Short mmCIF file of C-alpha atoms and ligand atoms in Angstrom, two decimals:
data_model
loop_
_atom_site.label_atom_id
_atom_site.label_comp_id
_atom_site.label_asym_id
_atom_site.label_seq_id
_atom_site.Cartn_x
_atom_site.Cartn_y
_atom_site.Cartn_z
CA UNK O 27 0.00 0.00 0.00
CA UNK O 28 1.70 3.13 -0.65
CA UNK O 29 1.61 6.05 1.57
CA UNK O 30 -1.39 8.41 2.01
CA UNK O 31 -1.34 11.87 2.12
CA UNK O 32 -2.69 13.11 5.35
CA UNK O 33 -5.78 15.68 5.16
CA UNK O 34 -7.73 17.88 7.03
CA UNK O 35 -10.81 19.62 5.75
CA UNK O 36 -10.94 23.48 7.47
CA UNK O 37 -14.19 24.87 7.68
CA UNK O 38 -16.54 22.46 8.12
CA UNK O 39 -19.96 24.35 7.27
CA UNK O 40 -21.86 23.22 4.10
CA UNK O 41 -19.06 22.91 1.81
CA UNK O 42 -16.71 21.26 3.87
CA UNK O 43 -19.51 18.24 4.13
CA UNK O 44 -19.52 18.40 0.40
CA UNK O 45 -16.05 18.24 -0.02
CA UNK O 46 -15.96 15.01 2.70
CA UNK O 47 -19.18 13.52 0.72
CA UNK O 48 -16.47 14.14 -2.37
CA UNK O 49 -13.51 12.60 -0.72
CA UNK O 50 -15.55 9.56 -0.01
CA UNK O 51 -16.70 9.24 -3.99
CA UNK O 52 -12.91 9.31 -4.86
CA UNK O 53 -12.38 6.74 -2.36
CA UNK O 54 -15.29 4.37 -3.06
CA UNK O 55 -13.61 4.21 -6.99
CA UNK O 56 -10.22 3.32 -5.49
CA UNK O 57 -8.77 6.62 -6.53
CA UNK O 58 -8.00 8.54 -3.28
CA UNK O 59 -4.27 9.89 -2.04
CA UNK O 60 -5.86 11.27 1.02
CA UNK O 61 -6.72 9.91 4.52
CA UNK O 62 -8.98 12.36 6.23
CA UNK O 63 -7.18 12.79 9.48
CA UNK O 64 -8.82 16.09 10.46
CA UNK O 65 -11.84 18.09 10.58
CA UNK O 66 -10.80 21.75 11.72
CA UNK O 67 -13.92 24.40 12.69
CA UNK O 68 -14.08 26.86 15.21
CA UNK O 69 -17.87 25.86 15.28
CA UNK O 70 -17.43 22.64 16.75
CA UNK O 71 -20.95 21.49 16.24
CA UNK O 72 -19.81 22.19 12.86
CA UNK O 73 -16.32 19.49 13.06
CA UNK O 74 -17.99 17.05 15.25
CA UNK O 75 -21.36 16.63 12.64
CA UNK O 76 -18.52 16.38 9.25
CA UNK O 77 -16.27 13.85 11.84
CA UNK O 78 -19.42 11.70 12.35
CA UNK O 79 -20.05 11.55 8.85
CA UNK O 80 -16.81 11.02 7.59
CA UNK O 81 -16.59 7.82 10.40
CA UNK O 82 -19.36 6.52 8.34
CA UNK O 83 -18.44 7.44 4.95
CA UNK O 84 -14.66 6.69 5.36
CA UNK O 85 -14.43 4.35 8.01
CA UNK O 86 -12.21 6.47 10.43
CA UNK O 87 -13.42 9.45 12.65
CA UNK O 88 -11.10 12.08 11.93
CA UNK O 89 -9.63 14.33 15.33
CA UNK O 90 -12.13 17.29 15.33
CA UNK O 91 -10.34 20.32 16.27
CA UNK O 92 -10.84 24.33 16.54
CA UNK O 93 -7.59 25.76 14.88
CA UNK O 94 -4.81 24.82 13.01
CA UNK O 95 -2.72 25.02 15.99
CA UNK O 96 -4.84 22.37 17.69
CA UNK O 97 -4.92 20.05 14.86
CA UNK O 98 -1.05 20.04 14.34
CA UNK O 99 -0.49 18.97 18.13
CA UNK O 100 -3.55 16.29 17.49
CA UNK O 101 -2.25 14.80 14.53
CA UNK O 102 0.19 14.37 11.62
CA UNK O 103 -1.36 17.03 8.87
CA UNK O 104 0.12 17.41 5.06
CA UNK O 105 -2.17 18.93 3.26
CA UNK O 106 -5.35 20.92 4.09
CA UNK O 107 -8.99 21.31 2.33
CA UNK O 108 -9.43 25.24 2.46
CA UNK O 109 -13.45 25.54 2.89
CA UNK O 110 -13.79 28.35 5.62
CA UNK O 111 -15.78 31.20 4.70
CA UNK O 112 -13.35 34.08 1.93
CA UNK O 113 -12.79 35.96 4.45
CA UNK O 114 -10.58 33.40 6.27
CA UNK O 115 -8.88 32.05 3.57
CA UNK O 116 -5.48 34.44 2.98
CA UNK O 117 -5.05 33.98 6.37
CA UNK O 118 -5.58 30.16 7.82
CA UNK O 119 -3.97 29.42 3.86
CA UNK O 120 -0.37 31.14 4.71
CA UNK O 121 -0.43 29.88 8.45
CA UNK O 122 -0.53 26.52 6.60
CA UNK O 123 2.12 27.45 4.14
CA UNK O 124 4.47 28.02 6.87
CA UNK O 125 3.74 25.35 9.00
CA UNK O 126 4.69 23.17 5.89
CA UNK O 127 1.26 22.06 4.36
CA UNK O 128 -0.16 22.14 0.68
CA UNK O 129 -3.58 24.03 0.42
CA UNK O 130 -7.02 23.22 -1.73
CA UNK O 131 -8.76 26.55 -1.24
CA UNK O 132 -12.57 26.97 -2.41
CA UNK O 133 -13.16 29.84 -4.02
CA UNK O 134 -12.87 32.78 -4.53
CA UNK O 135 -9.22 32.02 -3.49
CA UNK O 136 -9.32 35.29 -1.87
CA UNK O 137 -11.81 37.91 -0.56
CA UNK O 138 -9.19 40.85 -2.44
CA UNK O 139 -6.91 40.64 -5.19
CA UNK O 140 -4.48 41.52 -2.47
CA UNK O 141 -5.40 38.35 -0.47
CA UNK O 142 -4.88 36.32 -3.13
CA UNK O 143 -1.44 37.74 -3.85
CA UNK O 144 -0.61 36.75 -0.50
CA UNK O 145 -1.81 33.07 -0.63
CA UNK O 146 0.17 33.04 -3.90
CA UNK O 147 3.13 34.34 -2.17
CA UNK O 148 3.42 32.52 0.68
CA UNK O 149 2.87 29.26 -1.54
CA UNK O 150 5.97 29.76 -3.66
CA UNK O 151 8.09 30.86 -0.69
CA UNK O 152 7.28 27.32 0.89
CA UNK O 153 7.24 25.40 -2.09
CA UNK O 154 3.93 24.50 -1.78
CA UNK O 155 1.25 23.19 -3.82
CA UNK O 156 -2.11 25.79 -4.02
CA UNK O 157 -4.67 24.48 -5.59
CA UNK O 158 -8.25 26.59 -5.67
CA UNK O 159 -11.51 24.14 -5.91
CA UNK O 160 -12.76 25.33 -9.27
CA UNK O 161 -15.63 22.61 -9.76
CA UNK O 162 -17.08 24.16 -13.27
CA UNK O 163 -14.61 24.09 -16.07
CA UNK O 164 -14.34 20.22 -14.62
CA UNK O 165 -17.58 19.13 -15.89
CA UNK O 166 -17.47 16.41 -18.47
CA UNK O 167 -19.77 18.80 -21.36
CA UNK O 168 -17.51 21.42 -20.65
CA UNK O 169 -14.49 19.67 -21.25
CA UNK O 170 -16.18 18.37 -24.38
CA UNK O 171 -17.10 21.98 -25.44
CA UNK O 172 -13.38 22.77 -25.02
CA UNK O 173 -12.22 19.99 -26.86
CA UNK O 174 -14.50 20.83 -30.14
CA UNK O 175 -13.39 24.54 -29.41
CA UNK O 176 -9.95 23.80 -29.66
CA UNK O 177 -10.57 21.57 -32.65
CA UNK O 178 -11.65 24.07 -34.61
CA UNK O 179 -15.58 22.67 -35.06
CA UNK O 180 -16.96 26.62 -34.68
CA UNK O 181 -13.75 27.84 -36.12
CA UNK O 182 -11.81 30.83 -33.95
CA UNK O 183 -14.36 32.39 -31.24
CA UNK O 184 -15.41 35.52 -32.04
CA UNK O 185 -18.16 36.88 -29.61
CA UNK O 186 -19.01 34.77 -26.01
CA UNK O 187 -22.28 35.07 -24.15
CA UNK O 188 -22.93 34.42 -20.40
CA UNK O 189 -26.07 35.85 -19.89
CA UNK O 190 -27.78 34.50 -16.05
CA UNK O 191 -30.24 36.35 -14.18
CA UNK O 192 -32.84 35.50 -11.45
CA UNK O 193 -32.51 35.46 -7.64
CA UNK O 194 -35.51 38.60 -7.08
CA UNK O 195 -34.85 39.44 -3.33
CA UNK O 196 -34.06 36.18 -2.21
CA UNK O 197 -31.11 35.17 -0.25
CA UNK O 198 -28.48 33.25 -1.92
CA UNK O 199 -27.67 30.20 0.65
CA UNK O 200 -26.16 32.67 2.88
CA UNK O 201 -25.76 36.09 4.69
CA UNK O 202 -22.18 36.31 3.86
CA UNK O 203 -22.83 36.19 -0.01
CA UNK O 204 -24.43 39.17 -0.08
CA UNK O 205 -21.94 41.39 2.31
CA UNK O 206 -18.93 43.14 0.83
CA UNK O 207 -16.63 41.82 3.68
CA UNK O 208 -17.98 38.72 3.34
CA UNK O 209 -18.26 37.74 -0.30
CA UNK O 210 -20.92 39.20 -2.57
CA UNK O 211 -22.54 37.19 -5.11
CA UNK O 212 -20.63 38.93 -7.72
CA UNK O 213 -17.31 37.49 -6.20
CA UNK O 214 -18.58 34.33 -4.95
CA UNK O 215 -20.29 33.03 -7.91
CA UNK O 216 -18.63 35.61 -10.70
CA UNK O 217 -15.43 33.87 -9.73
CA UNK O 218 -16.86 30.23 -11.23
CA UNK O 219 -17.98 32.21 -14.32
CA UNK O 220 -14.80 34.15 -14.92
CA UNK O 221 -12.96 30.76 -15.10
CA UNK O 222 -15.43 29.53 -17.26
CA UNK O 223 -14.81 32.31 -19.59
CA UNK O 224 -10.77 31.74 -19.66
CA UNK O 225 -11.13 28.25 -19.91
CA UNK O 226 -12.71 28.80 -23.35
CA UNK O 227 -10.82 31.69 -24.40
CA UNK O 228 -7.76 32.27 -22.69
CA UNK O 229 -6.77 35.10 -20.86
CA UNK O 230 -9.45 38.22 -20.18
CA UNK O 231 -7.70 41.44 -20.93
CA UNK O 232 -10.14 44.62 -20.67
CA UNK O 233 -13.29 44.87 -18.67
CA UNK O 234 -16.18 47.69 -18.78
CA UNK O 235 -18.80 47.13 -16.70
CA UNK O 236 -21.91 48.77 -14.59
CA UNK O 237 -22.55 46.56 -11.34
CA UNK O 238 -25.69 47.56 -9.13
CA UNK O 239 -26.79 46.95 -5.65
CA UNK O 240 -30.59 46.36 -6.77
CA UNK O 241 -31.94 44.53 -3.58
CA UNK O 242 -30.73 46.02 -0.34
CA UNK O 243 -33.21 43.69 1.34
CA UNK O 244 -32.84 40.06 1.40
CA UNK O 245 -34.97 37.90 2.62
CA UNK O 246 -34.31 34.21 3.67
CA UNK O 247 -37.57 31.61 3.51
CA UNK O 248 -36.04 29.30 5.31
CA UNK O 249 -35.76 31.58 8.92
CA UNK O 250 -37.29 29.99 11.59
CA UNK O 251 -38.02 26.65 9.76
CA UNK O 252 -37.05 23.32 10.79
CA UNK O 253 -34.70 21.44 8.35
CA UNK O 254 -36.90 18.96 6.03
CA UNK O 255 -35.84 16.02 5.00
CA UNK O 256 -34.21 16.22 1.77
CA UNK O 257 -34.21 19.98 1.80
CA UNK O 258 -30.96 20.70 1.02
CA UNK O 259 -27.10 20.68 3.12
CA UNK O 260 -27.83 24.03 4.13
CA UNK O 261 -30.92 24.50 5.32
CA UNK O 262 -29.96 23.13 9.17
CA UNK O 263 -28.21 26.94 9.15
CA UNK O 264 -30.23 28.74 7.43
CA UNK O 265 -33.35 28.10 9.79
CA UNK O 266 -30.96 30.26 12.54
CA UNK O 267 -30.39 33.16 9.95
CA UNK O 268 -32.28 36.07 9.95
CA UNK O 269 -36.12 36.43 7.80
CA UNK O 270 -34.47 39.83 6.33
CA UNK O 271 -31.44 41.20 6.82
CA UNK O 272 -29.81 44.24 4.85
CA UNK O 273 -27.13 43.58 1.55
CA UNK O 274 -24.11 45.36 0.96
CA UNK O 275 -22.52 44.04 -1.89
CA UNK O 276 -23.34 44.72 -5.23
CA UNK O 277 -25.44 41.92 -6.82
CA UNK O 278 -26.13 42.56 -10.66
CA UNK O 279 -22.79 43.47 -13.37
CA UNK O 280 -23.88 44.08 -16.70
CA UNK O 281 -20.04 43.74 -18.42
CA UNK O 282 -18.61 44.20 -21.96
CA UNK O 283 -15.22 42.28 -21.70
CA UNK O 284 -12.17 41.99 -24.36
CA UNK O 285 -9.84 38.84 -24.27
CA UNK O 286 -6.26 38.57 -25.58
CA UNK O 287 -6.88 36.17 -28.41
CA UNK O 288 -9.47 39.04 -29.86
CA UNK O 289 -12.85 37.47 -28.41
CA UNK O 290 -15.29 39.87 -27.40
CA UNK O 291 -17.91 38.51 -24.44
CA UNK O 292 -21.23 39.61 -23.38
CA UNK O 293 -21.73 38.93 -19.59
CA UNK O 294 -24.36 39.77 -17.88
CA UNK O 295 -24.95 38.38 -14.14
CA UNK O 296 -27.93 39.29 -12.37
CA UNK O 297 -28.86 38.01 -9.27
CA UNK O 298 -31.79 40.09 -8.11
CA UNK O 299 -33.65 40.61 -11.46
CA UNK O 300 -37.23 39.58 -11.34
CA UNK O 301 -39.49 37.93 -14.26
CA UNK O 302 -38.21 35.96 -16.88
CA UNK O 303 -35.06 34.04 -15.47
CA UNK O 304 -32.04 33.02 -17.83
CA UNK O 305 -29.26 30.89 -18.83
CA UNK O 306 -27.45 31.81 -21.97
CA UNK O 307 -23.93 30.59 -23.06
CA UNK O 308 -22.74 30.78 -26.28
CA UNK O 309 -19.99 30.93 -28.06
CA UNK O 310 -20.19 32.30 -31.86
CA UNK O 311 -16.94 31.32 -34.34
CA UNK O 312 -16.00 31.99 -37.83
CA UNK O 313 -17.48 28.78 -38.65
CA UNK O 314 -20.32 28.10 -36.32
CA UNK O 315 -21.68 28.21 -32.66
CA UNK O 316 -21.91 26.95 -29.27
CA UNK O 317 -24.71 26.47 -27.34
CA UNK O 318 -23.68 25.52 -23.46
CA UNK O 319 -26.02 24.00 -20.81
CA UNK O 320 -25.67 24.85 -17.18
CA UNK O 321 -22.48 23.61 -15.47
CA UNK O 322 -23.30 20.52 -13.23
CA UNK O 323 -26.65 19.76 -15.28
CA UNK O 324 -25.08 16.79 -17.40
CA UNK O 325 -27.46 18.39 -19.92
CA UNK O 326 -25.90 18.30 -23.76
CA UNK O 327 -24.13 21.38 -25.43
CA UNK O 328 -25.34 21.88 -29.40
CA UNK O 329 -23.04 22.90 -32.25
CA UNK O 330 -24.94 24.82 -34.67
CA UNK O 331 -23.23 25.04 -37.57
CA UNK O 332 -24.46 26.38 -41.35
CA UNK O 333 -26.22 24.06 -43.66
CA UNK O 334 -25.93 21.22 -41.29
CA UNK O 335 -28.74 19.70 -39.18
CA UNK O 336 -27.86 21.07 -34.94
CA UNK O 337 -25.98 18.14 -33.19
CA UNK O 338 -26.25 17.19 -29.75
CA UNK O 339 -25.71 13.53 -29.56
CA UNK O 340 -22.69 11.00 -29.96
CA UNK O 341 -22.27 12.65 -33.79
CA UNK O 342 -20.31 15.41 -31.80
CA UNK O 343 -17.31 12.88 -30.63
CA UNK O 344 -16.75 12.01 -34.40
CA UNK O 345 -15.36 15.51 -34.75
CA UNK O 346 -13.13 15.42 -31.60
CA UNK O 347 -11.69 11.94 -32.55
CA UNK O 348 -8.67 12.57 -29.76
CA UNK O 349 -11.11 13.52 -27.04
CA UNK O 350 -10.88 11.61 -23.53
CA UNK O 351 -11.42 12.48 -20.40
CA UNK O 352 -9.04 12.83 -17.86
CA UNK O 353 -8.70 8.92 -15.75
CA UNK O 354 -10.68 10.31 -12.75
CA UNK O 355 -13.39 12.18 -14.49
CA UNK O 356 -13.85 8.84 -16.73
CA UNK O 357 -13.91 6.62 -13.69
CA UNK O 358 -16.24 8.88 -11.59
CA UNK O 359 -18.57 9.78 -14.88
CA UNK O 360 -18.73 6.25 -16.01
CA UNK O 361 -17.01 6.56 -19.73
CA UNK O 362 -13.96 8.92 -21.08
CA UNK O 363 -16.19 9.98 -24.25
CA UNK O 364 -19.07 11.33 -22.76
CA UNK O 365 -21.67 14.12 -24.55
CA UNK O 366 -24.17 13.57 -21.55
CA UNK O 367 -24.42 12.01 -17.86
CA UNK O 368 -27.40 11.74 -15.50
CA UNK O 369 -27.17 11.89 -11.74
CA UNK O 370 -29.01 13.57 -9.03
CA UNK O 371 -27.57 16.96 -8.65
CA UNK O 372 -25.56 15.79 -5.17
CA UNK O 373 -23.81 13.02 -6.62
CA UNK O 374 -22.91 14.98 -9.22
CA UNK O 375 -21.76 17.31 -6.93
CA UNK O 376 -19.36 14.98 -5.14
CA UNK O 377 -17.94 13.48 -8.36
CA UNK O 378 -16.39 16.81 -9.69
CA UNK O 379 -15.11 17.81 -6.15
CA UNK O 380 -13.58 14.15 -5.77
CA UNK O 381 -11.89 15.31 -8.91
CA UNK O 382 -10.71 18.57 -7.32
CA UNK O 383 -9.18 16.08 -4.77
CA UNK O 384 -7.27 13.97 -7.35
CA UNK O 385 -6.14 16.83 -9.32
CA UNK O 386 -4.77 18.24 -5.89
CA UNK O 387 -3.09 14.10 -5.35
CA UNK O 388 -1.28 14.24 -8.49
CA UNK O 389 0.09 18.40 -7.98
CA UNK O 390 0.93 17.29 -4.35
CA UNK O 391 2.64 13.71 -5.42
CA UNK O 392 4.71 15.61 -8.36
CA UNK O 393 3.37 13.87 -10.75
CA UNK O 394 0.88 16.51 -13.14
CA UNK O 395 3.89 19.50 -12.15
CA UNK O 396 0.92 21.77 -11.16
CA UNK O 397 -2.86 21.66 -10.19
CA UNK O 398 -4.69 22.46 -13.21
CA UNK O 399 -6.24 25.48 -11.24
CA UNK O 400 -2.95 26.59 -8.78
CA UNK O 401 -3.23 30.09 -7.30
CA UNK O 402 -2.67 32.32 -10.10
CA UNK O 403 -5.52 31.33 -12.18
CA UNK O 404 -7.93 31.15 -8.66
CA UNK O 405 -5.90 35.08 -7.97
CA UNK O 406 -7.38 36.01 -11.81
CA UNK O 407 -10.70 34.83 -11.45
CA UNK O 408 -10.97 36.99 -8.30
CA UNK O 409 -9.04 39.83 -9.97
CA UNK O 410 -12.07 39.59 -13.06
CA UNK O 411 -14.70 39.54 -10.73
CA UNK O 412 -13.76 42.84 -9.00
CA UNK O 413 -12.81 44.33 -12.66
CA UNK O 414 -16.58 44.38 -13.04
CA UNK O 415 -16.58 46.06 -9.63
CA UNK O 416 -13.98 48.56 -10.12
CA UNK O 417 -14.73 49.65 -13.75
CA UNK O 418 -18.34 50.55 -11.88
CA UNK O 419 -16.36 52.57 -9.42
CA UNK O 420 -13.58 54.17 -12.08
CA UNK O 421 -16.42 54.63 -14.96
CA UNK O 422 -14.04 53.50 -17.60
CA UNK O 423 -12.87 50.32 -18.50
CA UNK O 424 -9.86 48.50 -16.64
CA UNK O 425 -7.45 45.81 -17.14
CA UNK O 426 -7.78 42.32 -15.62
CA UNK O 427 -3.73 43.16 -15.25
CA UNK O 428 -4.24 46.44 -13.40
CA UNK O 429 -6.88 44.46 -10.18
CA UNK O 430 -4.84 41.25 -10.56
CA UNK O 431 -1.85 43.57 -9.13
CA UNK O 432 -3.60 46.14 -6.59
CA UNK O 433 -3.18 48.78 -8.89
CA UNK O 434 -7.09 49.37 -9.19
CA UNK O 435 -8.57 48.95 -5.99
CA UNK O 436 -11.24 51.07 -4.94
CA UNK O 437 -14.33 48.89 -4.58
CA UNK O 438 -11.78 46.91 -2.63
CA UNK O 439 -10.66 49.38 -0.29
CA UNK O 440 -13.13 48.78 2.14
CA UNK O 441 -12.74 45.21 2.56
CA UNK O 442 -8.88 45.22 2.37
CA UNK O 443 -9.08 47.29 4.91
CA UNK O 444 -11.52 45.64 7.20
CA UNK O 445 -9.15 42.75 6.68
CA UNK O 446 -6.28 44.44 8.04
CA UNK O 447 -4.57 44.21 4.61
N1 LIG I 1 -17.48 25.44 -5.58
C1 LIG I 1 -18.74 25.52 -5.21
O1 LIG I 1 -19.62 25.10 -5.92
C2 LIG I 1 -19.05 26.15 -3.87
C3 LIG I 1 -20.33 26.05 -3.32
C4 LIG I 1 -20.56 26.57 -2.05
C5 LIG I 1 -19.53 27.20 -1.36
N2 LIG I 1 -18.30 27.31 -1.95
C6 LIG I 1 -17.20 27.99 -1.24
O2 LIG I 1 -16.84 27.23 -0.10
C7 LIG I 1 -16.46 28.10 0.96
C8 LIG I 1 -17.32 27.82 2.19
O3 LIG I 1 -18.67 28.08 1.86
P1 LIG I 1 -19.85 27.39 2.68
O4 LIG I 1 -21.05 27.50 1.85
O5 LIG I 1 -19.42 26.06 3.16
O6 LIG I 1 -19.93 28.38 3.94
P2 LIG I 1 -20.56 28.07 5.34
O7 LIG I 1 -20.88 29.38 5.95
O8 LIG I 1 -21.63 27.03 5.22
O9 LIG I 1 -19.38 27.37 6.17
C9 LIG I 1 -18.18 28.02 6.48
C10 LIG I 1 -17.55 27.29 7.68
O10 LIG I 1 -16.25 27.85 7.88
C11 LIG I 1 -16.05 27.91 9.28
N3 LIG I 1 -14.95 28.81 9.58
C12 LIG I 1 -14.95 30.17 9.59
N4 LIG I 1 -13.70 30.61 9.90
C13 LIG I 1 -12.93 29.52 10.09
C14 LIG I 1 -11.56 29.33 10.43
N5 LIG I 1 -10.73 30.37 10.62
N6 LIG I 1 -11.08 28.07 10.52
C15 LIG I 1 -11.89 27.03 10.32
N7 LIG I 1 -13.21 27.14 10.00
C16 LIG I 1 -13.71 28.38 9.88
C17 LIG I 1 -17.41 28.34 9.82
O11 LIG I 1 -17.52 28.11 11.21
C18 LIG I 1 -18.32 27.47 8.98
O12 LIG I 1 -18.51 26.20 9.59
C19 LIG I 1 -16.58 29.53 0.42
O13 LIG I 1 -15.35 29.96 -0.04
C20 LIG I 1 -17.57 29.36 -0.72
O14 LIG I 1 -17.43 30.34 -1.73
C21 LIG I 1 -18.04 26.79 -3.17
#
């Protein structure tokens, strides 16, 4: 048996539970580097209910403990799952750096551009691996779309679309995502879409943007309701959140964007608009065009292209002859040439964070050089998520360049310094 890499999973709230339901999916196909020896929370309701689970899941209780100082006396950590809330993440990530670990961090890597140069920092002075838990661009269809993209099917991209809105006044799964120091839904789930977006096309350049804070009133259903059975990780918090509570961070960015390779994209997130909800991605060529589902819906992508009949089906690996699937994706997904999958949305869930974890295995083991999302990438997603933010702020458009490196920083300011940074 060869050595396992010891893990702990800080932050134990809803996404540290996914991320142990994840670990357990790698495991159960005989794929996992990791032994769960720790489950690190400050909430220790919080550690003690992912411990249980993972005794269950894994088959050994890992030591439940309240900081990273605890857990090093309790036991023998090398690497640790980063799934605290942002605002935590610069700092329990370079405490780890130093005392010799390799860090997963969720996203957004940071809560600042500035935190993120930190956590990058801190990871090359210790020669350690940083990895950030980008679940989206890991999707089998979206590794498919990529694959036609970069065969040419829609010839070179010309114009992208990412068009969502919906959300009304409603509170996305938490307080935190809708306060500036916290997150804000821009960050928190602009961040997924802004890797999406340089997965397809490379690196962003120039953004212009308007953001708004429509809704300064959210209101959470769930307040004051017990937990139902099947209702979803988090509603055993929310029911101890607040019915209505006030929003601070802007929630809709309306955002005309210029990449390196030419590509023009249309992005529009909107998470307070009311009516008619929407999903739109697209991606228009010199030959033809894209039509992309929802990430995590196994739903099929089309390729429209002129004179031909739309295709959806298995016609669309004939034209990426070469395309497989990485081996965990194929083993976890059930095939290496897939153009569809079905699974309940949890399961599918788990499979493309077990993935996270084996992508993290192979950076930490030396054998893929680098994690295929390591902290610069995570650092630019965050950096194009406030360039929506600060070209609202500077009325003109900005570089991706000019956030990435704390040049541009005003929508920032606030947070960097409630940080202390
Ligand atoms: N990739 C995805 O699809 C996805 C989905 C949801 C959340 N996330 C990300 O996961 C992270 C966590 O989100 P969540 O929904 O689980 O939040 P959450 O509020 O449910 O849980 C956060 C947990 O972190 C703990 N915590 C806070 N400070 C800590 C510290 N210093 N050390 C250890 N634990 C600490 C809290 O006590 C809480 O248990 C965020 O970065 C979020 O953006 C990613």
């Amino acid at each position: 048996m060869p050595e396992t890499i010891p893990l702990a999973i800080v932050g134990c709230g809803g996404m540290g539970h996914r991320h142990m339901y994840g670990l357990a999916e790698l495991k159960r196909a005989g794929l996992s580097p990791f032994t769960l020896v720790g489950a690190c929370d400050p909430d220790a309701g919080n550690a003690n209910t992912l411990a249980d689970e993972a005794a269950d899941l894994l088959g050994q209780r890992p030591v439940v403990a309240g900081s990273l100082e605890a857990l090093a006396v309790a036991t023998d950590v090398a690497a640790i799952d980063l799934t605290t809330t942002p605002r935590y993440h610069h700092t329990v990530a370079v405490e780890a750096f130093e005392r010799g670990w390799h860090v997963m961090s969720e996203k957004p890597l940071g809560l600042t551009a500035r935190a993120c140069a930190l956590m990058v920092r801190s990871a090359a002075q210790h020669g350690k691996v940083l990895s950030t838990a980008e679940n989206y661009r890991r999707d089998p269809i979206n590794r498919l779309g990529k694959a036609l993209l970069d065969a040419g099917v829609i010839g070179d991209p010309r114009l992208m679309l990412h068009h969502t809105m919906g959300g009304a006044d409603g509170m996305l799964i938490s307080v935190w995502r809708h306060q500036k120091d916290g997150s804000g839904v821009l960050l928190d789930v602009g961040v997924h879409f802004a890797d999406i977006l340089e997965f397809y096309l490379g690196p962003a350049a120039t953004v212009f943007a308007q953001t708004r804070l429509h809704e300064k009133t959210r209101r959470n259903p769930n307040a004051g309701k017990q937990a139902t059975k099947g209702g979803g990780i988090y509603e055993r918090w929310q029911k101890d959140m607040p019915a209505e509570f006030a929003a601070t961070a802007d929630d809709a960015g309306y955002s005309t964007m210029l990449f390196e390779s030419g590509a023009v994209v249309s992005y529009i997130e909107d998470h307070a608009s009311r009516g008619e909800g929407m999903w739109k991605r697209a991606i228009f060529g010199s030959r033809g065009s894209m039509d992309l589902p929802g990430d995590r819906s196994g739903r099929r992508l089309t390729v429209h292209l002129p004179g031909q009949e739309a295709q959806n089906g298995a016609s669309l690996l004939d034209l990426v002859p070469e395309f497989r699937l990485d081996d965990a994706t194929a083993a976890l997904f059930g095939g290496d040439r897939l153009f569809d999958y079905s699974f309940e949305f949890t399961e599918t869930d788990r499979k493309l964070i077990a993935v996270e974890y084996a992508d993290f295995g192979l950076a930490i083991q030396g054998q893929s050089g680098r994690p295929e999302v390591d902290g610069v990438q995570g650092a630019r997603s965050v950096a194009i998520a406030y360039a929506w933010m600060e070209s609202q702020v500077a009325g003109r458009a900005v570089t991706v360049d000019e956030v990435l490196n704390d040049q541009t920083n005003a929508y920032q300011a606030e947070i960097n310094d409630s940080l202390g940074l």
